[in-house]
Short mmCIF file of C-alpha atoms and ligand atoms in Angstrom, two decimals:
data_model
loop_
_atom_site.label_atom_id
_atom_site.label_comp_id
_atom_site.label_asym_id
_atom_site.label_seq_id
_atom_site.Cartn_x
_atom_site.Cartn_y
_atom_site.Cartn_z
CA MET A 173 -13.73 310.10 101.39
CA THR A 174 -16.02 309.35 104.37
CA GLN A 175 -14.79 306.47 106.50
CA LYS A 176 -17.01 303.40 106.41
CA MET A 177 -19.21 303.18 109.48
CA ARG A 178 -18.43 300.14 111.66
CA MET A 179 -21.61 298.12 112.21
CA ALA A 180 -22.69 295.00 114.06
CA VAL A 181 -25.80 292.84 114.28
CA ILE A 182 -27.13 291.10 117.40
CA GLY A 183 -29.45 288.14 116.72
CA CYS A 184 -28.56 286.05 113.68
CA GLY A 185 -32.03 284.73 112.80
CA ASN A 186 -34.39 285.71 109.97
CA ILE A 187 -34.22 289.47 110.31
CA GLY A 188 -30.61 289.60 111.54
CA LYS A 189 -29.59 288.17 108.16
CA VAL A 190 -31.67 290.84 106.39
CA HIS A 191 -29.75 293.54 108.28
CA ALA A 192 -26.43 291.86 107.42
CA LYS A 193 -27.41 291.72 103.72
CA ALA A 194 -28.62 295.32 103.74
CA ILE A 195 -25.40 296.57 105.41
CA ARG A 196 -23.30 294.66 102.86
CA ARG A 197 -25.06 296.56 100.05
CA LEU A 198 -24.22 300.00 101.48
CA ASP A 199 -21.02 301.68 100.27
CA ASP A 200 -20.38 303.63 103.47
CA ALA A 201 -21.00 300.74 105.87
CA GLN A 202 -18.91 297.81 107.06
CA LEU A 203 -20.32 294.85 108.96
CA VAL A 204 -17.52 294.11 111.44
CA ALA A 205 -19.20 291.53 113.68
CA VAL A 206 -22.35 289.61 114.55
CA SER A 207 -23.48 288.14 117.84
CA ASP A 208 -25.98 285.47 118.84
CA LEU A 209 -26.68 283.48 122.00
CA ARG A 210 -26.17 280.42 119.82
CA PRO A 211 -22.47 280.42 118.81
CA GLU A 212 -23.23 278.23 115.75
CA SER A 213 -25.69 280.83 114.39
CA ALA A 214 -23.18 283.64 114.88
CA ALA A 215 -20.42 281.57 113.25
CA GLN A 216 -22.56 280.69 110.25
CA VAL A 217 -23.65 284.29 109.57
CA ALA A 218 -20.14 285.65 110.22
CA ALA A 219 -18.71 283.18 107.69
CA GLU A 220 -21.33 284.17 105.11
CA PHE A 221 -20.73 287.90 105.56
CA GLY A 222 -16.98 287.89 106.24
CA CYS A 223 -16.97 289.33 109.76
CA ASN A 224 -16.23 288.20 113.35
CA PRO A 225 -18.67 286.04 115.37
CA TYR A 226 -19.46 286.54 119.08
CA SER A 227 -21.76 284.80 121.53
CA ASP A 228 -21.37 287.66 124.02
CA TYR A 229 -22.40 291.07 122.66
CA ARG A 230 -20.60 292.89 125.50
CA GLN A 231 -17.29 291.40 124.32
CA MET A 232 -18.24 292.37 120.78
CA PHE A 233 -18.75 296.00 121.81
CA ILE A 234 -15.36 296.09 123.60
CA LYS A 235 -13.35 294.38 120.87
CA GLU A 236 -15.00 295.65 117.68
CA LYS A 237 -16.07 299.15 118.74
CA PRO A 238 -19.01 299.37 116.33
CA GLU A 239 -20.61 302.76 115.86
CA LEU A 240 -24.06 301.29 115.15
CA VAL A 241 -25.65 297.99 116.15
CA SER A 242 -28.84 296.41 114.77
CA VAL A 243 -30.77 294.64 117.52
CA CYS A 244 -32.55 291.68 115.89
CA THR A 245 -33.28 289.41 118.85
CA PRO A 246 -36.78 288.34 120.02
CA SER A 247 -39.03 291.29 120.88
CA GLY A 248 -38.90 290.95 124.68
CA THR A 249 -35.08 290.82 124.92
CA ARG A 250 -34.14 294.35 123.90
CA LEU A 251 -33.70 296.18 127.21
CA ASP A 252 -30.51 294.46 128.47
CA ILE A 253 -28.93 294.68 125.04
CA CYS A 254 -29.78 298.37 124.70
CA ARG A 255 -28.35 299.05 128.18
CA ALA A 256 -25.07 297.32 127.28
CA ALA A 257 -24.88 299.18 123.95
CA ALA A 258 -25.55 302.52 125.65
CA ASP A 259 -22.83 301.79 128.26
CA ALA A 260 -20.43 301.15 125.39
CA GLY A 261 -21.56 304.29 123.51
CA VAL A 262 -22.93 302.28 120.55
CA ASN A 263 -25.86 303.79 118.60
CA LEU A 264 -28.94 301.56 118.35
CA LEU A 265 -31.22 300.51 115.53
CA VAL A 266 -33.78 298.23 117.19
CA GLU A 267 -36.14 295.97 115.23
CA LYS A 268 -39.87 296.43 115.76
CA PRO A 269 -41.46 296.34 118.30
CA LEU A 270 -39.06 298.52 120.35
CA ASP A 271 -39.84 296.19 123.28
CA ILE A 272 -43.02 294.65 124.63
CA SER A 273 -44.02 296.86 127.59
CA LEU A 274 -44.08 300.60 128.20
CA GLU A 275 -41.90 300.18 131.30
CA ARG A 276 -39.22 298.62 129.10
CA THR A 277 -39.55 301.02 126.14
CA LYS A 278 -39.35 304.00 128.53
CA GLN A 279 -36.16 302.62 130.04
CA ILE A 280 -34.67 302.14 126.58
CA LEU A 281 -35.49 305.77 125.70
CA GLU A 282 -34.02 307.06 128.98
CA ILE A 283 -30.89 304.94 128.75
CA SER A 284 -30.12 306.08 125.20
CA GLU A 285 -30.86 309.71 125.95
CA SER A 286 -28.59 309.85 128.98
CA ALA A 287 -25.82 308.01 127.09
CA GLY A 288 -26.13 310.52 124.23
CA ILE A 289 -26.54 307.80 121.60
CA LYS A 290 -29.05 307.73 118.72
CA LEU A 291 -31.97 305.32 118.97
CA GLY A 292 -34.03 304.24 115.96
CA CYS A 293 -36.81 301.66 115.66
CA VAL A 294 -37.20 299.67 112.44
CA PHE A 295 -40.43 300.38 110.56
CA GLN A 296 -38.99 299.93 107.10
CA LEU A 297 -42.32 300.36 105.28
CA ARG A 298 -42.22 304.09 106.04
CA PHE A 299 -39.35 304.28 103.54
CA MET A 300 -41.34 302.70 100.67
CA PRO A 301 -42.11 305.41 98.07
CA LEU A 302 -45.86 304.69 98.11
CA TYR A 303 -46.20 305.30 101.86
CA SER A 304 -43.96 308.41 101.73
CA SER A 305 -46.25 309.78 98.98
CA LEU A 306 -49.32 308.99 101.07
CA LYS A 307 -47.86 310.79 104.10
CA ARG A 308 -46.91 313.77 101.89
CA ALA A 309 -50.42 313.97 100.43
CA VAL A 310 -51.88 314.14 103.97
CA THR A 311 -49.30 316.73 105.10
CA GLU A 312 -50.03 318.88 102.03
CA GLY A 313 -53.74 318.79 102.91
CA ARG A 314 -54.77 316.94 99.74
CA PHE A 315 -57.19 314.71 101.70
CA GLY A 316 -58.96 317.75 103.19
CA GLN A 317 -60.40 316.82 106.58
CA LEU A 318 -59.36 313.31 107.57
CA ILE A 319 -62.52 311.25 108.17
CA ILE A 320 -61.65 307.53 108.33
CA GLY A 321 -58.37 305.58 108.59
CA ASN A 322 -58.38 301.77 108.50
CA ALA A 323 -55.43 299.41 108.84
CA ALA A 324 -55.81 295.66 108.34
CA THR A 325 -53.06 293.04 108.53
CA ILE A 326 -54.73 289.90 107.29
CA CYS A 327 -52.15 287.17 107.06
CA TYR A 328 -51.39 283.51 107.62
CA ARG A 329 -48.94 281.84 109.98
CA SER A 330 -48.91 278.08 110.48
CA GLU A 331 -48.78 276.26 113.83
CA ASP A 332 -45.17 275.36 112.92
CA TYR A 333 -44.31 279.05 112.65
CA TYR A 334 -45.43 279.56 116.26
CA LYS A 335 -43.48 276.48 117.39
CA SER A 336 -40.26 277.77 115.78
CA GLY A 337 -37.68 279.89 117.58
CA GLY A 338 -39.06 279.07 121.06
CA TRP A 339 -40.35 282.64 121.57
CA ARG A 340 -43.09 283.24 118.99
CA GLY A 341 -46.62 283.42 120.39
CA THR A 342 -45.34 283.77 123.99
CA LYS A 343 -46.32 286.62 126.33
CA ALA A 344 -42.80 286.90 127.72
CA GLN A 345 -40.88 287.31 124.47
CA ASP A 346 -43.34 288.08 121.64
CA GLY A 347 -45.42 290.25 124.00
CA GLY A 348 -48.50 289.68 121.87
CA GLY A 349 -49.54 287.94 118.70
CA ALA A 350 -50.92 289.08 115.35
CA LEU A 351 -50.93 292.74 116.37
CA MET A 352 -47.67 293.12 118.35
CA ASN A 353 -45.71 291.09 115.83
CA GLN A 354 -47.21 291.27 112.31
CA GLY A 355 -49.76 294.11 112.62
CA ILE A 356 -47.48 296.65 114.27
CA HIS A 357 -46.10 297.79 110.89
CA ASN A 358 -49.60 298.89 109.90
CA VAL A 359 -50.31 300.32 113.37
CA ASP A 360 -47.26 302.54 112.91
CA LEU A 361 -48.24 303.56 109.35
CA LEU A 362 -51.81 304.40 110.40
CA ARG A 363 -50.72 306.51 113.39
CA TRP A 364 -47.98 308.23 111.37
CA ILE A 365 -50.40 309.13 108.59
CA MET A 366 -53.64 309.83 110.52
CA GLY A 367 -52.07 311.34 113.67
CA ASP A 368 -52.18 310.38 117.35
CA VAL A 369 -54.96 308.19 118.73
CA LYS A 370 -57.36 309.37 121.45
CA SER A 371 -59.09 306.08 122.33
CA VAL A 372 -59.56 302.45 121.33
CA THR A 373 -62.25 299.82 121.90
CA ALA A 374 -61.14 296.31 121.00
CA TYR A 375 -61.76 292.57 120.84
CA ALA A 376 -58.94 289.98 120.72
CA ASP A 377 -58.66 286.20 120.96
CA HIS A 378 -56.76 283.23 119.60
CA LEU A 379 -59.11 281.59 117.17
CA THR A 380 -57.02 278.97 115.38
CA HIS A 381 -53.59 278.69 117.05
CA ASP A 382 -52.58 277.05 120.32
CA ILE A 383 -50.72 280.13 121.64
CA GLU A 384 -50.72 282.34 124.78
CA VAL A 385 -51.47 285.49 122.80
CA GLU A 386 -54.05 286.64 120.25
CA ASP A 387 -54.06 285.53 116.62
CA THR A 388 -57.01 287.79 115.76
CA VAL A 389 -57.84 291.31 116.91
CA THR A 390 -60.12 294.12 115.85
CA ALA A 391 -60.32 297.64 117.29
CA ALA A 392 -62.38 300.77 116.77
CA VAL A 393 -60.18 303.87 116.90
CA GLU A 394 -60.84 307.57 117.60
CA PHE A 395 -58.04 309.90 116.49
CA VAL A 396 -57.16 313.14 118.31
CA ASN A 397 -58.09 315.12 115.16
CA GLY A 398 -61.68 313.78 115.31
CA ALA A 399 -61.33 311.16 112.58
CA VAL A 400 -62.32 307.55 113.31
CA GLY A 401 -61.12 304.18 112.03
CA THR A 402 -60.33 300.54 112.63
CA ILE A 403 -57.29 298.37 113.23
CA GLN A 404 -57.45 294.64 112.48
CA ALA A 405 -54.85 291.92 112.52
CA THR A 406 -54.96 288.16 112.14
CA THR A 407 -52.54 285.34 111.40
CA SER A 408 -55.41 282.83 111.04
CA VAL A 409 -56.56 283.48 107.50
CA TYR A 410 -55.40 281.52 104.45
CA HIS A 411 -54.01 282.99 102.21
CA GLY A 412 -54.18 286.53 103.60
CA ILE A 413 -53.45 289.85 101.95
CA ASN A 414 -50.96 290.98 104.56
CA LYS A 415 -51.64 294.67 104.90
CA LYS A 416 -54.31 297.02 103.70
CA LEU A 417 -54.34 300.71 104.52
CA GLU A 418 -57.32 302.95 103.75
CA ILE A 419 -57.24 306.71 104.21
CA PHE A 420 -60.46 308.62 103.50
CA GLY A 421 -60.83 312.39 103.70
CA SER A 422 -63.32 315.07 102.64
CA ASP A 423 -61.18 315.74 99.51
CA GLY A 424 -59.52 312.41 98.71
CA SER A 425 -59.32 308.64 99.17
CA ALA A 426 -56.44 306.18 99.06
CA ILE A 427 -56.52 302.40 99.45
CA ILE A 428 -53.25 300.50 99.47
CA VAL A 429 -53.09 296.71 99.49
CA GLY A 430 -49.55 295.39 99.90
CA GLU A 431 -47.62 297.62 97.53
CA ASP A 432 -50.58 298.28 95.20
CA PRO A 433 -52.45 301.59 95.22
CA VAL A 434 -55.92 300.13 94.60
CA MET A 435 -57.43 303.62 94.86
CA TRP A 436 -55.73 307.04 94.69
CA LYS A 437 -58.33 309.74 94.01
CA PHE A 438 -58.43 313.45 94.89
CA LYS A 439 -60.90 316.27 94.28
CA GLN A 440 -57.94 318.25 92.99
CA PRO A 441 -55.96 315.73 90.90
CA LEU A 442 -52.28 316.31 90.11
CA GLU A 443 -50.31 315.02 87.13
CA GLU A 444 -48.21 312.80 89.43
CA ASP A 445 -51.39 310.92 90.50
CA SER A 446 -51.36 308.95 87.24
CA SER A 447 -48.24 307.10 88.46
CA PHE A 448 -50.34 305.55 91.25
CA SER A 449 -52.21 303.03 89.15
CA GLN A 450 -53.11 299.56 90.30
CA ASP A 451 -51.42 297.76 87.42
CA GLN A 452 -48.10 299.46 87.99
CA ASP A 453 -45.72 296.96 89.56
CA SER A 454 -43.85 298.31 92.55
CA GLU A 455 -40.08 298.17 92.11
CA HIS A 456 -39.60 297.13 95.75
CA LYS A 457 -41.42 294.42 97.67
CA GLY A 458 -42.68 294.89 101.23
CA LEU A 459 -43.94 292.02 103.39
CA SER A 460 -45.42 288.67 102.42
CA PRO A 461 -48.84 287.59 103.75
CA THR A 462 -47.74 283.99 104.24
CA SER A 463 -44.07 284.14 105.23
CA PRO A 464 -42.10 285.83 108.02
CA LEU A 465 -39.11 286.19 105.69
CA VAL A 466 -38.25 289.62 104.28
CA GLU A 467 -37.01 288.93 100.75
CA ASP A 468 -36.32 292.47 99.55
CA THR A 469 -33.79 294.36 101.68
CA TRP A 470 -34.25 297.74 99.92
CA ALA A 471 -36.48 299.35 102.57
CA HIS A 472 -34.16 298.18 105.37
CA GLU A 473 -31.22 299.69 103.44
CA GLN A 474 -33.03 303.05 103.31
CA GLN A 475 -33.71 302.96 107.04
CA ILE A 476 -30.10 302.02 107.88
CA LEU A 477 -28.87 304.86 105.60
CA ASP A 478 -31.13 307.30 107.46
CA MET A 479 -29.76 306.04 110.79
CA MET A 480 -26.17 306.55 109.55
CA ASP A 481 -27.04 310.10 108.44
CA ALA A 482 -28.70 310.78 111.79
CA ILE A 483 -25.47 309.77 113.57
CA ARG A 484 -23.26 311.81 111.23
CA GLU A 485 -25.53 314.87 111.26
CA ASP A 486 -26.35 314.60 114.98
CA ARG A 487 -30.12 314.57 114.42
CA GLN A 488 -33.00 312.24 115.28
CA PRO A 489 -33.56 309.35 112.83
CA ILE A 490 -36.81 309.46 110.83
CA VAL A 491 -38.24 306.64 112.96
CA SER A 492 -36.93 307.58 116.40
CA GLY A 493 -37.28 305.58 119.61
CA ILE A 494 -40.26 307.74 120.59
CA GLU A 495 -42.06 306.74 117.38
CA GLY A 496 -41.28 303.11 118.20
CA GLU A 497 -42.74 303.55 121.68
CA LYS A 498 -45.94 305.13 120.33
CA ALA A 499 -46.64 302.06 118.20
CA VAL A 500 -46.12 299.76 121.21
CA GLU A 501 -48.38 302.00 123.33
CA LEU A 502 -51.20 301.78 120.78
CA VAL A 503 -50.90 297.99 120.61
CA LEU A 504 -50.94 297.75 124.43
CA ALA A 505 -53.99 300.03 124.63
CA ILE A 506 -55.82 297.71 122.23
CA TYR A 507 -54.85 294.69 124.37
CA LYS A 508 -56.02 296.48 127.53
CA SER A 509 -59.38 297.28 125.95
CA ALA A 510 -59.82 293.68 124.77
CA GLU A 511 -58.93 292.40 128.25
CA THR A 512 -61.16 294.78 130.22
CA GLY A 513 -63.99 295.17 127.72
CA LYS A 514 -63.65 298.95 128.17
CA LYS A 515 -62.81 301.90 125.96
CA ILE A 516 -59.20 302.88 126.69
CA ASN A 517 -57.90 306.45 126.40
CA LEU A 518 -54.38 307.29 125.31
CA PRO A 519 -51.71 308.11 126.30
CA LEU A 520 -51.65 305.12 128.64
CA SER A 521 -49.27 306.82 131.06
CA LYS A 522 -51.94 309.47 131.88
N1 LIG B 36 -39.00 294.53 110.27
C1 LIG B 36 -39.52 293.38 109.88
O1 LIG B 36 -40.19 293.30 108.85
C2 LIG B 36 -39.31 292.15 110.72
C3 LIG B 36 -39.45 290.88 110.13
C4 LIG B 36 -39.21 289.75 110.94
C5 LIG B 36 -38.88 289.90 112.29
N2 LIG B 36 -38.80 291.15 112.83
C6 LIG B 36 -38.50 291.32 114.27
O2 LIG B 36 -37.18 290.85 114.52
C7 LIG B 36 -37.09 290.19 115.76
C8 LIG B 36 -36.46 288.81 115.55
O3 LIG B 36 -37.29 288.04 114.69
P1 LIG B 36 -36.70 286.81 113.83
O4 LIG B 36 -37.80 286.32 113.00
O5 LIG B 36 -35.41 287.20 113.19
O6 LIG B 36 -36.40 285.78 115.02
P2 LIG B 36 -35.45 284.49 114.96
O7 LIG B 36 -35.91 283.58 116.03
O8 LIG B 36 -35.34 283.99 113.57
O9 LIG B 36 -34.01 285.09 115.37
C9 LIG B 36 -33.70 285.60 116.65
C10 LIG B 36 -32.24 285.30 116.94
O10 LIG B 36 -31.86 285.97 118.14
C11 LIG B 36 -31.05 285.09 118.93
N3 LIG B 36 -31.16 285.53 120.33
C12 LIG B 36 -32.20 285.34 121.17
N4 LIG B 36 -31.96 285.99 122.34
C13 LIG B 36 -30.76 286.59 122.21
C14 LIG B 36 -29.96 287.40 123.08
N5 LIG B 36 -30.38 287.74 124.29
N6 LIG B 36 -28.74 287.81 122.63
C15 LIG B 36 -28.30 287.47 121.40
N7 LIG B 36 -29.02 286.71 120.53
C16 LIG B 36 -30.23 286.28 120.95
C17 LIG B 36 -31.61 283.71 118.65
O11 LIG B 36 -30.66 282.69 118.94
C18 LIG B 36 -31.95 283.81 117.16
O12 LIG B 36 -30.86 283.42 116.34
C19 LIG B 36 -38.51 290.15 116.32
O13 LIG B 36 -38.64 291.17 117.28
C20 LIG B 36 -39.42 290.47 115.14
O14 LIG B 36 -40.56 291.21 115.52
C21 LIG B 36 -38.98 292.26 112.07
#
């Protein structure tokens, strides 16, 4: 029998609890400890999940020797934690976004590579069957030539949401607003499915919230393969639809809203296409348009399982650190375009 993998979670807020729940549901995994700057948060989650609490993650690494740690702290706090984990030889599964600047994401990639640890970035929607099928249809050429790809994250967050946690809506720790936080899931899906982006031209502002960062953004996108598209994100719209992904090609079209395939049509239909009907309820739920809480842990479980396999098989996880960095880079390019009023070419490091 395989030994259970020793796991830990850093950051015992909303998403830290989702990781703890997901780990508890996996046969081959054991949550040995959790850590949070606030000792009371660590103690509460440790009591709920039957593991040891720490307020200092370095001590946790020394005493508990986890093989894998989920980093679930605010977005701009990852680098120091990743450095400490790498020093201790602990593999890293970092929540999205990987961090909030390219300088920091690059350091995280370098640190993990030179320590020889695995680095994954959480984009759990990639593991939902509908999105895997969409990616497969593109890879198999069923869309023909890709023409247009649109990603919209139209959701609602109250003023109280931005006042909670002390870091949301701040440049220093959220690193951005509707796009860096909520929209980045769809940014990743669009880039994964349509391919790398060549340039962006964008507009961003905060229209309804009193925050340092944008609550509404829209961008025109040119892909390297010649296709075009748009990326939109807002947290200002009641009630919102959360995420909508549209992929149009010379031989097929797909529109997905939330977990519903609103359109799934190909010139060359296959029998399996009939399972993608709008009135078919998805077994697993993704993200809510009105709440930051992730209710269904299934997709996180799949991503943690892949990370465990990557460690055991000594391979890259499906969503590697580099994939995490590419999503951050695209978001930052959109911000740069909105700030300068200019078209911005990618990669930004060029
Ligand atoms: N994958 C998803 O669908 C999803 C959903 C929600 C949040 N997230 C991401 O997860 C991250 C956390 O979001 P949240 O909503 O759970 O935030 P939160 O404020 O609810 O929780 C963050 C926790 O981290 C702790 N913390 C802060 N700095 C720390 C440090 N240096 N060391 C240890 N603990 C520290 C805080 O005390 C708090 O308990 C964000 O980056 C967010 O983008 C991802």
